[in-house]
Short mmCIF file of C-alpha atoms in Angstrom, two decimals:
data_model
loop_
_atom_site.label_atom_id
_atom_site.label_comp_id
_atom_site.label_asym_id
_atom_site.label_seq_id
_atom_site.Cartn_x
_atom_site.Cartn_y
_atom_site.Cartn_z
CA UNK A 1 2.70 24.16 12.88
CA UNK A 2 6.20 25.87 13.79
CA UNK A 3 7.90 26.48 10.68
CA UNK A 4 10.83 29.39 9.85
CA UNK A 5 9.12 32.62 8.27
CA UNK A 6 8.91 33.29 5.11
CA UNK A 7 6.28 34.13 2.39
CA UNK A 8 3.03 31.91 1.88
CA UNK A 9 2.72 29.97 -1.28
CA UNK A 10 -0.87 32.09 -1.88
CA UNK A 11 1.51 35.41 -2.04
CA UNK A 12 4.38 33.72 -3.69
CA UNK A 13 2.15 32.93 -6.74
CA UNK A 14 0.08 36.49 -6.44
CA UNK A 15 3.62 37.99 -6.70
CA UNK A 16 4.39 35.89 -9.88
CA UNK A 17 0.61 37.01 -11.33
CA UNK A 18 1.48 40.11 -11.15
CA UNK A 19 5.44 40.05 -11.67
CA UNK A 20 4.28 38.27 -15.31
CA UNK A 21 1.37 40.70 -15.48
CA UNK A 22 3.69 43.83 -15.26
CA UNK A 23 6.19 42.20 -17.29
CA UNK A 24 3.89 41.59 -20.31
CA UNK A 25 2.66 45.50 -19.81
CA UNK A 26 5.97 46.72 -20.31
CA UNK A 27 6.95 44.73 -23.08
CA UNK A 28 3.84 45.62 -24.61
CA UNK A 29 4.66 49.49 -24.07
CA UNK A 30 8.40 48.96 -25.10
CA UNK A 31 7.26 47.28 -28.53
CA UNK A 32 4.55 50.31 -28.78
CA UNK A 33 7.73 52.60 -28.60
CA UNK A 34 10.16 50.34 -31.10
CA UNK A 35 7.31 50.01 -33.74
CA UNK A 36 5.84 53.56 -33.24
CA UNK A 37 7.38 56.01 -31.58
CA UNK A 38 10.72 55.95 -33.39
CA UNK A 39 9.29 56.99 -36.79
CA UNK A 40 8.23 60.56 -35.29
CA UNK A 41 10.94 63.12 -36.70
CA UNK A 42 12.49 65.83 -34.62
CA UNK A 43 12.62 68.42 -37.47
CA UNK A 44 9.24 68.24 -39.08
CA UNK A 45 6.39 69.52 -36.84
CA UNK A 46 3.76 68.99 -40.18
CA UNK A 47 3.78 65.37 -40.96
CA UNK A 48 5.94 61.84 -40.65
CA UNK A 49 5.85 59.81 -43.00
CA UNK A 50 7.17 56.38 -43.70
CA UNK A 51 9.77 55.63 -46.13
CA UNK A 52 7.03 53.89 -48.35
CA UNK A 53 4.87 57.06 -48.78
CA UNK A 54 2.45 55.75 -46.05
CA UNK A 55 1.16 58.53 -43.58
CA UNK A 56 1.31 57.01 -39.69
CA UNK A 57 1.17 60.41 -37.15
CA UNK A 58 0.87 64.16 -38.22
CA UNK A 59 0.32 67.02 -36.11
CA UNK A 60 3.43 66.95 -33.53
CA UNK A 61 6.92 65.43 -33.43
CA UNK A 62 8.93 63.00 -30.94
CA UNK A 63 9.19 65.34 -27.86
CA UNK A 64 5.47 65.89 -27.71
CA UNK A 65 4.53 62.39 -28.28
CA UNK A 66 6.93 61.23 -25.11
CA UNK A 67 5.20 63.90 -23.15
CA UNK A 68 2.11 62.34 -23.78
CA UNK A 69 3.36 58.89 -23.91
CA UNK A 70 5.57 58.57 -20.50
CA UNK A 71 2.49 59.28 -18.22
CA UNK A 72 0.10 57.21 -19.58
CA UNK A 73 2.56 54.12 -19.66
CA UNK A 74 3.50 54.92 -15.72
CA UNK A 75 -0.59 55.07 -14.98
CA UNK A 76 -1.41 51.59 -17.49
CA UNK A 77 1.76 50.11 -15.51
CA UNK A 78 0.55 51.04 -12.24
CA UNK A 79 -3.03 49.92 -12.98
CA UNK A 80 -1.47 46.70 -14.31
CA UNK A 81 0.62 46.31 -10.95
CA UNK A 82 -2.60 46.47 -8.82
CA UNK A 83 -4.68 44.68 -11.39
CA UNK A 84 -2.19 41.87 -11.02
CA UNK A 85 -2.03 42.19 -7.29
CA UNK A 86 -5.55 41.80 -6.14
CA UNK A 87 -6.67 38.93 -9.23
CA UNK A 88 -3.60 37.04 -8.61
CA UNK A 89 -4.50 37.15 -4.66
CA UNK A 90 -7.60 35.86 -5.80
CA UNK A 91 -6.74 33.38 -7.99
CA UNK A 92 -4.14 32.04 -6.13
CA UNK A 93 -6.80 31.41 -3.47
CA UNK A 94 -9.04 29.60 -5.73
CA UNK A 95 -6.43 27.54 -7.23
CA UNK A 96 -5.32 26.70 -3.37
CA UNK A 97 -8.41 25.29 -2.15
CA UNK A 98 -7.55 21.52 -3.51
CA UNK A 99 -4.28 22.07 -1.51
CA UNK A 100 -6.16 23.19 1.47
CA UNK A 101 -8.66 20.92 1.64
CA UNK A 102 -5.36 18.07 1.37
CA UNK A 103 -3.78 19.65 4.15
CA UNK A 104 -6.30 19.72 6.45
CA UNK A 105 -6.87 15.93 6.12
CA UNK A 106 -3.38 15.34 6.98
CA UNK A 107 -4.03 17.08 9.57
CA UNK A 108 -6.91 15.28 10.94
CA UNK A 109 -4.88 11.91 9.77
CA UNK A 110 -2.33 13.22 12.17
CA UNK A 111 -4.35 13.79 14.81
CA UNK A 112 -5.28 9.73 14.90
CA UNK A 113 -8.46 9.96 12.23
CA UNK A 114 -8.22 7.66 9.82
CA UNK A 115 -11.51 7.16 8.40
CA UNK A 116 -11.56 11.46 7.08
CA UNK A 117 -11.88 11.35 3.05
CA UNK A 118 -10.94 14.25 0.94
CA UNK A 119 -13.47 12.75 -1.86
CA UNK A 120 -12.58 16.16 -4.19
CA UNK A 121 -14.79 16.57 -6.79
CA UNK A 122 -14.69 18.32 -9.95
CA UNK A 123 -12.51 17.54 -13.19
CA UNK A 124 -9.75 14.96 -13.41
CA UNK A 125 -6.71 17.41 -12.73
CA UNK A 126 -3.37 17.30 -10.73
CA UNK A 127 -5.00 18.07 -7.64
CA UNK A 128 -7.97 16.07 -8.12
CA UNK A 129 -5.28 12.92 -8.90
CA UNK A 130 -3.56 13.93 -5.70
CA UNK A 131 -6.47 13.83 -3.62
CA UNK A 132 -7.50 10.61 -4.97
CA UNK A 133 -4.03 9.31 -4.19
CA UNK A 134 -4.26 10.85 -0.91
CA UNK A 135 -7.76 8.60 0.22
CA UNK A 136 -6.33 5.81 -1.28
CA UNK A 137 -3.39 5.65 0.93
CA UNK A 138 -5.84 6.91 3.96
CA UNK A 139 -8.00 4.00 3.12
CA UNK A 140 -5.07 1.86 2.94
CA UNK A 141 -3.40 2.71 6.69
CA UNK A 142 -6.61 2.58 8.10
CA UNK A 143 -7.28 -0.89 6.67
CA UNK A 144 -3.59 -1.64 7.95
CA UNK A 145 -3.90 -0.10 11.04
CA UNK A 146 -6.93 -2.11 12.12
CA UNK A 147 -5.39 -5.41 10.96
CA UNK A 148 -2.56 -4.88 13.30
CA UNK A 149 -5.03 -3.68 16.03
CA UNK A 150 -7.07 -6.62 15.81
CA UNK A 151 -3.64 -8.67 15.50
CA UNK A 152 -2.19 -7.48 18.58
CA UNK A 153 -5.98 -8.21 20.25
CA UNK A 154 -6.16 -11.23 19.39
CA UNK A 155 -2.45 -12.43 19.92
CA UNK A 156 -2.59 -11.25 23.49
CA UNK A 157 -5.95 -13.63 23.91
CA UNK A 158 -3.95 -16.56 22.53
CA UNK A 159 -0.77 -16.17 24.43
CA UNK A 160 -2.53 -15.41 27.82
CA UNK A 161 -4.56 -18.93 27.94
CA UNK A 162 -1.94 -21.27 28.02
CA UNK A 163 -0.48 -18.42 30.58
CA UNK A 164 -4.29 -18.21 32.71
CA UNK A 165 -3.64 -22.55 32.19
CA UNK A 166 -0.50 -22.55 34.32
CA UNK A 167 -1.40 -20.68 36.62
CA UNK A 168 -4.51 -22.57 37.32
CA UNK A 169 -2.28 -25.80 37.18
CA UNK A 170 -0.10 -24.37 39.26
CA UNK A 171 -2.73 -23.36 41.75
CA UNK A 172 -4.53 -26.04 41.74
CA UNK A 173 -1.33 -28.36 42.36
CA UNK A 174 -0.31 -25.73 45.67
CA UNK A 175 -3.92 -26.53 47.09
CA UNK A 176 -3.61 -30.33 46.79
CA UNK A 177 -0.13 -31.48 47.24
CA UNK A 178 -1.10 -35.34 46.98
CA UNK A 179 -2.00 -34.26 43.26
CA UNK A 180 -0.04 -36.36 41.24
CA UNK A 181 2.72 -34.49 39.80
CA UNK A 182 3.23 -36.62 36.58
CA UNK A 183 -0.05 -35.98 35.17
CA UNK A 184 0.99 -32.17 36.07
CA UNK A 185 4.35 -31.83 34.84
CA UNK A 186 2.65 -33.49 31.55
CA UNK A 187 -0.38 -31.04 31.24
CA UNK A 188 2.35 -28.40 32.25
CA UNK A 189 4.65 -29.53 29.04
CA UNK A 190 1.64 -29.59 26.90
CA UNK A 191 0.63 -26.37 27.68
CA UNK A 192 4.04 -24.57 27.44
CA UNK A 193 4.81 -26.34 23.79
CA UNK A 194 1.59 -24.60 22.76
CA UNK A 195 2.51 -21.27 23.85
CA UNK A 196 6.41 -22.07 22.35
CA UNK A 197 4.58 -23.14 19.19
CA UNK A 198 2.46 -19.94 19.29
CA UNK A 199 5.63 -17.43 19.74
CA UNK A 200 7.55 -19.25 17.29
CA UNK A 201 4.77 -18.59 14.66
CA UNK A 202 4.44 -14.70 15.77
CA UNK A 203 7.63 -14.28 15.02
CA UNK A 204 7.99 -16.05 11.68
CA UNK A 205 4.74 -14.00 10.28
CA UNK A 206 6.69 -10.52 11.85
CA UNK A 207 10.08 -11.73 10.01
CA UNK A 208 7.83 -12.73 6.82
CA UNK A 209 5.41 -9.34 6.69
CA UNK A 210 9.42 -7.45 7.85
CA UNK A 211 10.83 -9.00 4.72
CA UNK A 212 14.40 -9.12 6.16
CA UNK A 213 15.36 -12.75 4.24
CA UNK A 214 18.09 -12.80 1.67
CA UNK A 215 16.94 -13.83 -2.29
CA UNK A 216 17.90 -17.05 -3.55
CA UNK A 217 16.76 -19.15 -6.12
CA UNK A 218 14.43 -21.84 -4.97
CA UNK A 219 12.99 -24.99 -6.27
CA UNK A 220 9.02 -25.07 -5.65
CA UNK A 221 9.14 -28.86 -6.13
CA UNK A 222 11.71 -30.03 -3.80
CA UNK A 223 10.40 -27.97 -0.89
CA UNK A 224 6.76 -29.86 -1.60
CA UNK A 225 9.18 -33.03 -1.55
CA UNK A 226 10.84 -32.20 2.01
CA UNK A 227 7.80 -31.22 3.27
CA UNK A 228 6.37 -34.23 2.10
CA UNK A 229 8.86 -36.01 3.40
CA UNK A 230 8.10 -34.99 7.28
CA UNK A 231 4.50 -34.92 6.61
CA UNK A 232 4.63 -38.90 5.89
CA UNK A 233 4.32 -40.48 9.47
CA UNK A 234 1.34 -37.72 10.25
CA UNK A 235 -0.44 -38.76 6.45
CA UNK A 236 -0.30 -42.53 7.43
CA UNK A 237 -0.92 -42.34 11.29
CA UNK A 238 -4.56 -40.54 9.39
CA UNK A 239 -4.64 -43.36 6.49
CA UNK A 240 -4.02 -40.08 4.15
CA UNK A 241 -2.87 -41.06 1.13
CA UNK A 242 0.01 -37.85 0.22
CA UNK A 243 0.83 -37.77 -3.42
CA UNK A 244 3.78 -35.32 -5.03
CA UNK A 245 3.24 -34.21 -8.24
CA UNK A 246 4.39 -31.90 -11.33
CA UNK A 247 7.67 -30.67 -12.56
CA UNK A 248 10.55 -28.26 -11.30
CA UNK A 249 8.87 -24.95 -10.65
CA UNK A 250 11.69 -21.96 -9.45
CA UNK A 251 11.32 -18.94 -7.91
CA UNK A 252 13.45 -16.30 -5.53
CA UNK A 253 12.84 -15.98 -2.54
CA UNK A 254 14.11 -17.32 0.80
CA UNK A 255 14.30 -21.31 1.36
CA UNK A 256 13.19 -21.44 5.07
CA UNK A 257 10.00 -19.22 4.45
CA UNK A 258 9.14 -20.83 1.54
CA UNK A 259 9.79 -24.71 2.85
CA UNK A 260 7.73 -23.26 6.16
CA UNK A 261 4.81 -22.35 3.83
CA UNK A 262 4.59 -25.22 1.91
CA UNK A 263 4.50 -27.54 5.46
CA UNK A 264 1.92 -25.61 6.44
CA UNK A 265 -0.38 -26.04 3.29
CA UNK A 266 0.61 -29.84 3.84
CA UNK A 267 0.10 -30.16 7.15
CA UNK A 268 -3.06 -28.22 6.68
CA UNK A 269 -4.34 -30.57 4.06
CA UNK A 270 -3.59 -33.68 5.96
CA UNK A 271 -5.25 -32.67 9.93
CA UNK A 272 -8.50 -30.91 7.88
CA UNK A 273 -9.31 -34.04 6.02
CA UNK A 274 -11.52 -36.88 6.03
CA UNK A 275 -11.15 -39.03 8.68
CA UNK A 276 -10.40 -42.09 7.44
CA UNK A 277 -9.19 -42.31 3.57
CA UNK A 278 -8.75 -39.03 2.18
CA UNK A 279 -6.26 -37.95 -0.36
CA UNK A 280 -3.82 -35.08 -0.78
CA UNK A 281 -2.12 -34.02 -3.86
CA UNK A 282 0.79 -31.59 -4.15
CA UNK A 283 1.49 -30.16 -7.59
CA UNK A 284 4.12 -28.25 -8.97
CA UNK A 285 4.93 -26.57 -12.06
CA UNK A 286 6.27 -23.52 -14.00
CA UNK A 287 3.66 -21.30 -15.32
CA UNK A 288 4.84 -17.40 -16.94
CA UNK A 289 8.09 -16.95 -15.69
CA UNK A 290 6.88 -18.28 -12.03
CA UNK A 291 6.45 -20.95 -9.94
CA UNK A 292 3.12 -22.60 -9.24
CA UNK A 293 2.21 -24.95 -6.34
CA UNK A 294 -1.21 -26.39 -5.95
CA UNK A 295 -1.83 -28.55 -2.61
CA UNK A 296 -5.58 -30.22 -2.66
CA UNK A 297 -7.24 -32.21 -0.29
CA UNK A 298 -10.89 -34.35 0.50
CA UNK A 299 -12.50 -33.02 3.08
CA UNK A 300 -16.27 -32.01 4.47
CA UNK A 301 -17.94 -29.03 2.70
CA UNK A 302 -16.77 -26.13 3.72
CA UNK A 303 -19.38 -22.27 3.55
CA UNK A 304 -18.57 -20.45 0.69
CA UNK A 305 -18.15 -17.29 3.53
CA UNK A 306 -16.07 -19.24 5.28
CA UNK A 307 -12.89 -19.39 2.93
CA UNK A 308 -12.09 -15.58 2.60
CA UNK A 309 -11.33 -15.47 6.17
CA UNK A 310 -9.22 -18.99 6.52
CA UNK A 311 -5.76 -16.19 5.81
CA UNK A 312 -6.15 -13.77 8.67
CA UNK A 313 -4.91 -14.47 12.13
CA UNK A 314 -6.68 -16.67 14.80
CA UNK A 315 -9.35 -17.29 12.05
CA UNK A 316 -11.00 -20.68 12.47
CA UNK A 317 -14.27 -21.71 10.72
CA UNK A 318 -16.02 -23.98 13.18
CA UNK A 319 -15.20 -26.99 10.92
CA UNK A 320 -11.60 -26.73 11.20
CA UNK A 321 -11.42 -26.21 15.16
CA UNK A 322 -9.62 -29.39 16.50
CA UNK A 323 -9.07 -30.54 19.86
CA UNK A 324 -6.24 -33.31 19.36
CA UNK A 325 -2.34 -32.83 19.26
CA UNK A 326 -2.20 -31.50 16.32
CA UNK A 327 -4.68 -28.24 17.28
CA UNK A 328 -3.38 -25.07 15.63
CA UNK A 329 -3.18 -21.50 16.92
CA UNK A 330 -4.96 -20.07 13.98
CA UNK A 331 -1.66 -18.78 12.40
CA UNK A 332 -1.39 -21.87 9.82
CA UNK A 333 -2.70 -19.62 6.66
CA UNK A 334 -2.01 -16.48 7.85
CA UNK A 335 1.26 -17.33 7.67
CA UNK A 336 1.61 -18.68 4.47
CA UNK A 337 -0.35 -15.32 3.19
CA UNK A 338 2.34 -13.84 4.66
CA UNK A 339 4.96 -15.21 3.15
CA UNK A 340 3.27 -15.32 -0.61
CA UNK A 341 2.62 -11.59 0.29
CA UNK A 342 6.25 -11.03 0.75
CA UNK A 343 7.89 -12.69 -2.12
CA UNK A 344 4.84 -10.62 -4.35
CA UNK A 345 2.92 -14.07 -4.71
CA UNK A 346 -1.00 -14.42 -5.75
CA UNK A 347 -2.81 -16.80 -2.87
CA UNK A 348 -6.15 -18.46 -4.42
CA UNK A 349 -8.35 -20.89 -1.83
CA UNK A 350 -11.34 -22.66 -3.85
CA UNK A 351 -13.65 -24.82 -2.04
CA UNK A 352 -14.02 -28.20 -3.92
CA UNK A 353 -17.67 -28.89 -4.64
CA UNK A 354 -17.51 -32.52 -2.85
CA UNK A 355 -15.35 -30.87 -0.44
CA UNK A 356 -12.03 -29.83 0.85
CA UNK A 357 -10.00 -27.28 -0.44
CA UNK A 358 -7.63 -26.03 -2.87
CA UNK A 359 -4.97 -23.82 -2.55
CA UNK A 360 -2.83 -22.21 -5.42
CA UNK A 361 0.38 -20.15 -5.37
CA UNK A 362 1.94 -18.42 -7.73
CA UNK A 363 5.54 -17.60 -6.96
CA UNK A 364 7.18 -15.02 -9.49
CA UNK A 365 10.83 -16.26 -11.31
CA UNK A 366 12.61 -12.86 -11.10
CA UNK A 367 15.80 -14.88 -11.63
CA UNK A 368 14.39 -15.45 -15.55
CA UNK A 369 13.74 -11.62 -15.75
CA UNK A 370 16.92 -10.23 -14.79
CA UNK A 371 18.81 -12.54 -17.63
CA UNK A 372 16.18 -11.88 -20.05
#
């Protein structure tokens, strides 16, 4: 890695062990000379003695004591120097390691290698919590990463069969040019909406998983009223019976994403129903400063497995596949993970035991927090 020069952080610290290390020596020797030294007299060779009557050196006075006293500080100094030098090079090493071993994951995670794990063992410290961190957030990208790999897999797929239809239309109509060109131009239209209806929902998860909406206050029961609204002609055209339930139920967030989401749940409820008679209920209420909406529907069993995966992209469970106009592209719940994901929402999907599903959202009132 091209950095400027300058001292390593090993060295930097072995220079403080041993700056500290030296220190502590002389202060030791200069307290040696406060407390000691200065009670030796100059004019009485015989004996010091203290003030008190208590007998602390006899035998020589000052000068000869600093004669002896001067070297043998410089040697316990040097020694200390040295001393200080090679254990704090050492230490500083062993104290290092955690930071080593962190850096060279980076490193690999730089390189493109997600899946490396520091896994540091040892006692809970600061550089066992920041290796811990560190694999968490590994774990996390890597998890991220592969969503939006598999994403971008799978969103190619979609959009390039309505594309691979076209052209085969298209084809097909330059072969035979008695073909009737109604039925094409109508296969043509059908196609094309699909793929419009399939952009249109890659962008609104990208906007919703961006964030980049303005806050406003929002009513959770009047969107499940608009959306009801539209819904009607779809619920009766099925014999669905669409009921709207519950009290006001607020939350911040943005209107459009949140109206889109609750459509979808609707919509959602009403194609993946029974097919003649089934029921859908749309419930709303306030719950812990936050909005809850509850949409249930009738509907065959559905696997126990199945349900975890209904929220990612291009997910269908072999139940839910239709074939009619009102086939999805797979993006239905994704999206509305997205969006509960974005305004810091809980998503719960519970299989009812005679069948359908239900589907919970908690919206959080931050509007209630800030004037509390």
């Amino acid at each position: 890695m091209n950095r400027r020069p300058g001292l390593s952080a090993r060295l930097k610290l072995t220079l403080s062990y041993a700056g500290f290390l030296l220190l502590a020596g002389a202060l030791l020797l200069a307290v040696m000379w406060v407390f000691v030294l200065r009670w030796l007299r100059t004019d009485d060779p015989k004996a010091i003695q203290h003030r008190v009557g208590v007998v602390i050196i006899t035998g020589f006075n000052r000068s000869d004591a600093l004669r002896g006293f001067v070297p043998a500080a410089a040697a316990a100094l040097a020694f200390l120097l040295v001393f200080g030098l090679v254990g704090g090079w050492i230490l500083a090493g062993r104290m290092l390691v955690p930071l080593t071993r962190i850096a060279d994951a980076a490193r690999t995670a730089a390189n493109g290698s997600l899946s490396h794990r520091i896994r540091m063992e040892g006692r809970e410290d600061e550089f066992r919590e920041l290796a811990d961190v560190f694999d968490t957030m590994l774990e996390r990208l890597e998890s991220h990463v592969g969503e939006q790999q598999r994403f971008a897999a799978n969103a190619s797929h979609e959009l390039r069969t309505p594309l691979a239809i076209s052209q085969t239309l298209l084809d097909a109509a330059r072969n035979d040019p008695a073909r009737d060109q109604g039925e094409l131009i109508e296969r043509l239209h059908t196609v094309n909406t699909r793929a419009i209806n399939l952009t249109e929902s890659l962008l609104l998860l990208s906007r919703a998983d961006a964030r980049s909406f303005t806050p406003e206050p929002v009513d959770l029961s009047l969107m499940a009223e608009e959306a009801a609204e539209t819904l009607l002609p779809l619920a009766e055209k099925r014999r669905i019976t669409l009921d709207v339930t519950g009290e006001p139920a607020r939350t911040v967030g943005s209107a459009a994403l949140i109206l889109r989401m609750v459509t979808n749940l609707v919509q959602n409820a009403i194609v993946h129903n029974l097919p003649v008679g089934g029921t859908v209920t749309v419930h709303t209420e306030p719950q812990d400063d936050a909005g809850v909406l509850r949409v249930e529907n009738t509907g065959p069993p559905l696997p126990s497995e199945l349900v975890p995966t209904l929220t990612e992209p291009f997910q269908r469970g072999t139940e839910r596949v239709r074939t009619d106009e009102h086939a999805g592209v797979g993006l239905g719940l994704a999206i509305v993970h997205s969006i509960v994901r974005a305004h810091d929402g809980t998503l719960d999907l519970t299989p009812r035991p005679t069948g359908g599903l239900v589907v919970t959202i908690r919206l959080p009132d931050t509007s209630q927090a800030g004037t509390a």
